Each structure stands twice: as C-alpha cells, then as structure tokens.
Amino acid sequence: MKPHVICHMVASVDGRTLIPRWRPEDAHRRGVFDCLHEQLGGDAWLVGRITGQEYAQRDAYPAHTDQRYPREPWFARRNAAAYGVVLDAHGTIAWGRTDIGDDPIVAVLTAQVADAHVAGLRQDGVSYIFAGEQDLDLGLALEILNRELGIQRVLLEGGGVTNGAFLRAGLIDELSLAIFPAVDGAQGAPCVFDSGDEEAGAPAPLRSMTLASSQVLEGGVVWLRYRLQSG
C-alpha cells in the first residue's frame, strides 16, 4: 500500500525555492514553512541526498568492514510519531546522529551500497531500507515505509530533482505550495520541480490538478493546495 504523498514547498512568485536569494528579504519565511508542515501532519517527511547532506555531522564512515549485511530493512526505532526519510542511493551521507529535530532518520539505499556504509549507519543508530538494485525505486520505497513502519502520510519536501522524480513516477497525490511575495529572477535557480539531464524530456504523467483550497496568509503569502491525479 502506498502512503498519501503531499509535496509541500514554498516558492517565490517565479517558482524558485532558494529562500536566501529572494528579494525583498524577509527573515521569517522559514517559520511559515515549518508552521504549515505541522498543520499538514505527516507520519514522515522525505528529502533527497543534497538536502539530507546538510544535516550530516560526520565527514565519512570507515572504508572497510569484515561484516556482511543482508539487503533487508533494519530499524533502530519503530515507534516514532514521525520519521525523517532521506534518499541516499549510493550511501554517501555519514550522519553522526540518529535523528533530525527528534524525528528518527531512515536512509533509503540501493543494494549496491557498501557493507562499510551499512555498518556506519548501524553504529550511528540510523535506520535504513533498500529500494532497488542500482537505481532507487521510489514506489517500492514508499511501500516498504508503509509496510514496515505503518507510514500513511508522507510530506515530500525535497529539492526540485527529487520532487520531479516523484512527479514523473506518478507518486504525488497532493501539492501544498506557499507562494511568497518575492522574486528570485535568476536563470537556473532551484525550482519546485526539476530534473536531471537524463529526464529532461520526460513529461509528468499528470491527468488533472484540482484546487482543493486557497488561503491568504500574513504578509501576502498565498497557500494553495491541489489534488493531483496521475496516469
């Protein structure tokens, strides 16, 4: 069973997501994102490797271990109110911590990840699952999170490439987008949905977007929620 996936993002009026670049400046924008995050009430939030790396507290794990680990889910904790799920296909993030904001970390790996990295995750008390051999199978990852941890509602809060991958896979059920009265205006700036070069020509399999609600928040922020149908 797939959890309900809500892509929750904030953006400037030109669809850009790197808040420090926006003009005019406003120090309170991050607080709006966090407040809406709490209102949406997910069992888990999910980001990609680049966003996840910002939370890492170690440079690297040891390069070798004599231990061999089966390619099956391993959980340091199963009873959390919410989890922080991070896509790390090749096992590059050395965490040095067990949680982010009290939400236990769950790393999503591929089977090719080295045993030494798996050993480092266990040492740090970081849970992990495997979803795919060489490339991540996002649908499988969601199914495993539901089956193993009972996760029913995921807030997708990645960068544009991660969000775009879920969109092209037809896995997003809802879009929560808070648009701020600000402009980035730069070519190539990060945006809500994006792709790598290899997926640049792949359109999203969207059949419809239905406005579920709109709300004007303090400071001229407009919060839009859309229901998405893929196929």
C-alpha positions as CSV (number, residue, x, y, z in Angstrom):
1,M,0.0,0.0,0.0
2,K,1.3,3.4,-1.0
3,P,1.2,6.3,1.6
4,H,-0.6,9.5,0.7
5,V,2.2,11.8,-0.6
6,I,1.9,15.6,-0.3
7,C,4.6,17.6,-1.9
8,H,5.0,20.6,0.5
9,M,7.1,23.5,-0.7
10,V,7.5,27.3,-0.5
11,A,8.3,29.3,-3.6
12,S,8.8,32.9,-4.9
13,V,6.3,34.1,-7.5
14,D,8.6,32.9,-10.2
15,G,8.6,29.4,-8.7
16,R,12.1,29.4,-7.2
17,T,12.9,27.8,-3.9
18,L,16.2,29.0,-2.6
19,I,15.0,31.4,0.1
20,P,18.2,33.4,0.7
21,R,18.1,34.6,-3.0
22,W,14.6,36.1,-2.8
23,R,14.1,39.8,-2.8
24,P,12.8,41.6,-0.9
25,E,14.4,39.8,2.0
26,D,12.4,38.5,5.0
27,A,13.8,36.7,8.0
28,H,10.5,34.9,8.9
29,R,9.9,32.9,5.7
30,R,11.3,29.6,7.1
31,G,8.9,29.9,10.0
32,V,5.9,29.8,7.6
33,F,7.2,26.6,6.0
34,D,7.5,24.9,9.4
35,C,4.1,26.1,10.6
36,L,2.4,24.7,7.5
37,H,4.4,21.5,7.8
38,E,3.0,21.0,11.3
39,Q,-0.6,21.7,10.0
40,L,-0.2,19.0,7.3
41,G,0.6,16.4,9.9
42,G,2.7,13.8,8.1
43,D,3.9,10.5,9.6
44,A,7.1,11.2,7.7
45,W,8.9,13.8,5.7
46,L,11.2,13.0,2.8
47,V,14.1,14.7,1.1
48,G,16.9,13.9,-1.3
49,R,20.6,13.4,-0.8
50,I,21.6,17.0,-1.2
51,T,19.1,18.3,1.3
52,G,19.9,15.4,3.7
53,Q,23.6,16.1,3.5
54,E,23.1,19.5,5.1
55,Y,22.2,17.7,8.4
56,A,25.2,15.3,8.4
57,Q,27.6,15.6,11.3
58,R,30.4,13.3,10.1
59,D,32.7,13.6,7.1
60,A,32.7,9.9,6.3
61,Y,32.3,6.3,7.6
62,P,35.3,3.9,7.8
63,A,36.0,2.5,4.3
64,H,36.1,-1.2,5.3
65,T,34.3,-3.7,7.4
66,D,34.6,-7.5,7.7
67,Q,30.9,-7.8,8.5
68,R,28.4,-8.7,5.7
69,Y,24.8,-7.4,6.0
70,P,21.7,-8.7,4.3
71,R,20.0,-6.3,1.9
72,E,16.8,-6.0,4.0
73,P,15.3,-3.3,6.2
74,W,16.9,-2.5,9.6
75,F,15.3,-0.2,12.1
76,A,16.8,1.4,15.2
77,R,13.3,2.5,16.2
78,R,9.8,1.7,15.1
79,N,7.5,3.7,17.4
80,A,8.2,7.3,16.4
81,A,5.5,9.8,15.8
82,A,7.3,10.9,12.6
83,Y,10.3,9.9,10.6
84,G,12.8,11.8,8.5
85,V,13.3,9.8,5.3
86,V,16.4,10.6,3.2
87,L,17.1,9.2,-0.3
88,D,20.8,8.2,-0.4
89,A,21.0,5.8,-3.3
90,H,24.8,5.3,-3.2
91,G,25.3,5.6,0.5
92,T,27.3,8.9,0.7
93,I,25.9,10.6,3.8
94,A,27.8,9.9,7.1
95,W,25.2,11.0,9.7
96,G,26.9,11.1,13.1
97,R,23.4,11.5,14.5
98,T,20.2,9.4,14.9
99,D,17.5,12.0,14.3
100,I,16.7,15.4,12.8
101,G,14.5,17.5,15.1
102,D,13.7,14.4,17.2
103,D,12.4,12.5,14.0
104,P,14.5,9.3,13.6
105,I,16.4,9.2,10.3
106,V,15.5,6.5,7.7
107,A,18.0,6.2,4.9
108,V,16.8,4.8,1.6
109,L,19.6,2.9,-0.2
110,T,20.2,0.7,-3.2
111,A,21.6,-2.8,-2.9
112,Q,24.9,-1.7,-4.3
113,V,25.8,0.3,-1.2
114,A,28.9,-1.0,0.5
115,D,28.7,-3.0,3.7
116,A,31.1,-0.5,5.4
117,H,28.4,2.2,4.9
118,V,25.7,0.0,6.3
119,A,28.0,-0.7,9.3
120,G,28.4,3.1,9.8
121,L,24.6,3.6,9.7
122,R,24.1,0.9,12.4
123,Q,26.8,2.4,14.5
124,D,25.0,5.8,14.4
125,G,21.6,4.2,15.1
126,V,20.3,5.3,11.7
127,S,17.5,3.0,10.2
128,Y,17.7,2.0,6.6
129,I,15.8,0.3,3.8
130,F,16.8,-1.0,0.4
131,A,14.7,0.0,-2.7
132,G,16.2,-1.0,-6.0
133,E,19.4,-2.6,-7.2
134,Q,21.3,0.2,-9.0
135,D,18.7,2.9,-9.1
136,L,16.1,3.9,-6.5
137,D,12.6,2.5,-7.0
138,L,10.6,5.3,-5.3
139,G,7.3,3.4,-5.4
140,L,8.9,0.4,-3.7
141,A,10.5,2.7,-1.1
142,L,7.0,4.1,-0.2
143,E,5.5,0.6,0.0
144,I,8.3,-0.5,2.4
145,L,7.8,2.5,4.6
146,N,4.1,1.8,4.8
147,R,4.5,-2.0,5.4
148,E,7.4,-1.8,7.9
149,L,6.6,1.4,9.8
150,G,2.9,2.0,9.2
151,I,3.6,5.3,7.4
152,Q,0.4,6.6,5.8
153,R,1.1,10.2,5.0
154,V,4.4,11.5,3.6
155,L,5.4,15.1,3.2
156,L,7.7,15.3,0.2
157,E,10.0,18.3,0.8
158,G,13.0,17.7,-1.4
159,G,14.8,19.8,-3.9
160,G,13.4,20.1,-7.4
161,V,15.1,17.0,-8.8
162,T,13.7,14.8,-6.0
163,N,10.3,16.3,-6.3
164,G,10.4,16.0,-10.1
165,A,11.3,12.3,-9.8
166,F,8.3,11.6,-7.7
167,L,6.1,13.6,-10.0
168,R,7.3,11.8,-13.1
169,A,6.7,8.5,-11.3
170,G,3.1,9.4,-10.7
171,L,3.5,9.2,-6.9
172,I,2.4,12.6,-5.7
173,D,-1.3,12.8,-4.5
174,E,-1.3,16.4,-3.4
175,L,0.6,19.7,-3.8
176,S,0.9,22.1,-0.9
177,L,2.5,25.3,-2.2
178,A,3.0,28.6,-0.3
179,I,3.8,31.4,-2.7
180,F,5.6,34.4,-1.2
181,P,5.6,38.0,-2.5
182,A,9.2,37.8,-3.6
183,V,11.2,37.2,-6.7
184,D,14.4,35.3,-7.5
185,G,14.7,36.2,-11.2
186,A,17.9,34.2,-11.9
187,Q,18.3,31.7,-14.7
188,G,18.9,28.1,-13.4
189,A,17.9,28.9,-9.8
190,P,16.4,25.9,-8.0
191,C,12.6,25.4,-8.5
192,V,9.7,23.4,-7.1
193,F,10.0,20.6,-9.8
194,D,13.1,19.9,-11.8
195,S,15.0,17.1,-13.5
196,G,18.5,15.8,-14.2
197,D,19.7,15.9,-17.8
198,E,18.6,12.3,-18.5
199,E,15.0,13.0,-17.5
200,A,14.7,16.5,-19.1
201,G,12.4,15.3,-21.9
202,A,10.1,13.1,-19.8
203,P,6.8,14.8,-19.1
204,A,4.9,14.2,-15.9
205,P,2.0,11.8,-16.2
206,L,-0.5,14.2,-14.8
207,R,-4.1,13.9,-15.8
208,S,-5.6,16.6,-13.6
209,M,-4.9,19.2,-10.9
210,T,-7.9,20.2,-8.8
211,L,-7.7,23.2,-6.5
212,A,-8.7,21.9,-3.0
213,S,-8.2,25.1,-1.1
214,S,-6.6,28.6,-1.2
215,Q,-5.7,30.8,1.7
216,V,-4.1,34.2,2.1
217,L,-1.7,34.2,5.0
218,E,0.1,37.0,6.9
219,G,2.4,39.0,4.8
220,G,0.7,38.4,1.5
221,V,1.6,34.7,1.3
222,V,-0.8,32.6,-0.7
223,W,-1.2,28.9,0.3
224,L,-2.5,26.7,-2.4
225,R,-3.4,23.0,-2.1
226,Y,-4.1,20.9,-5.2
227,R,-5.2,17.3,-5.6
228,L,-3.3,15.5,-8.3
229,Q,-4.3,12.6,-10.5
230,S,-1.7,10.7,-12.4
231,G,-1.9,8.1,-15.1
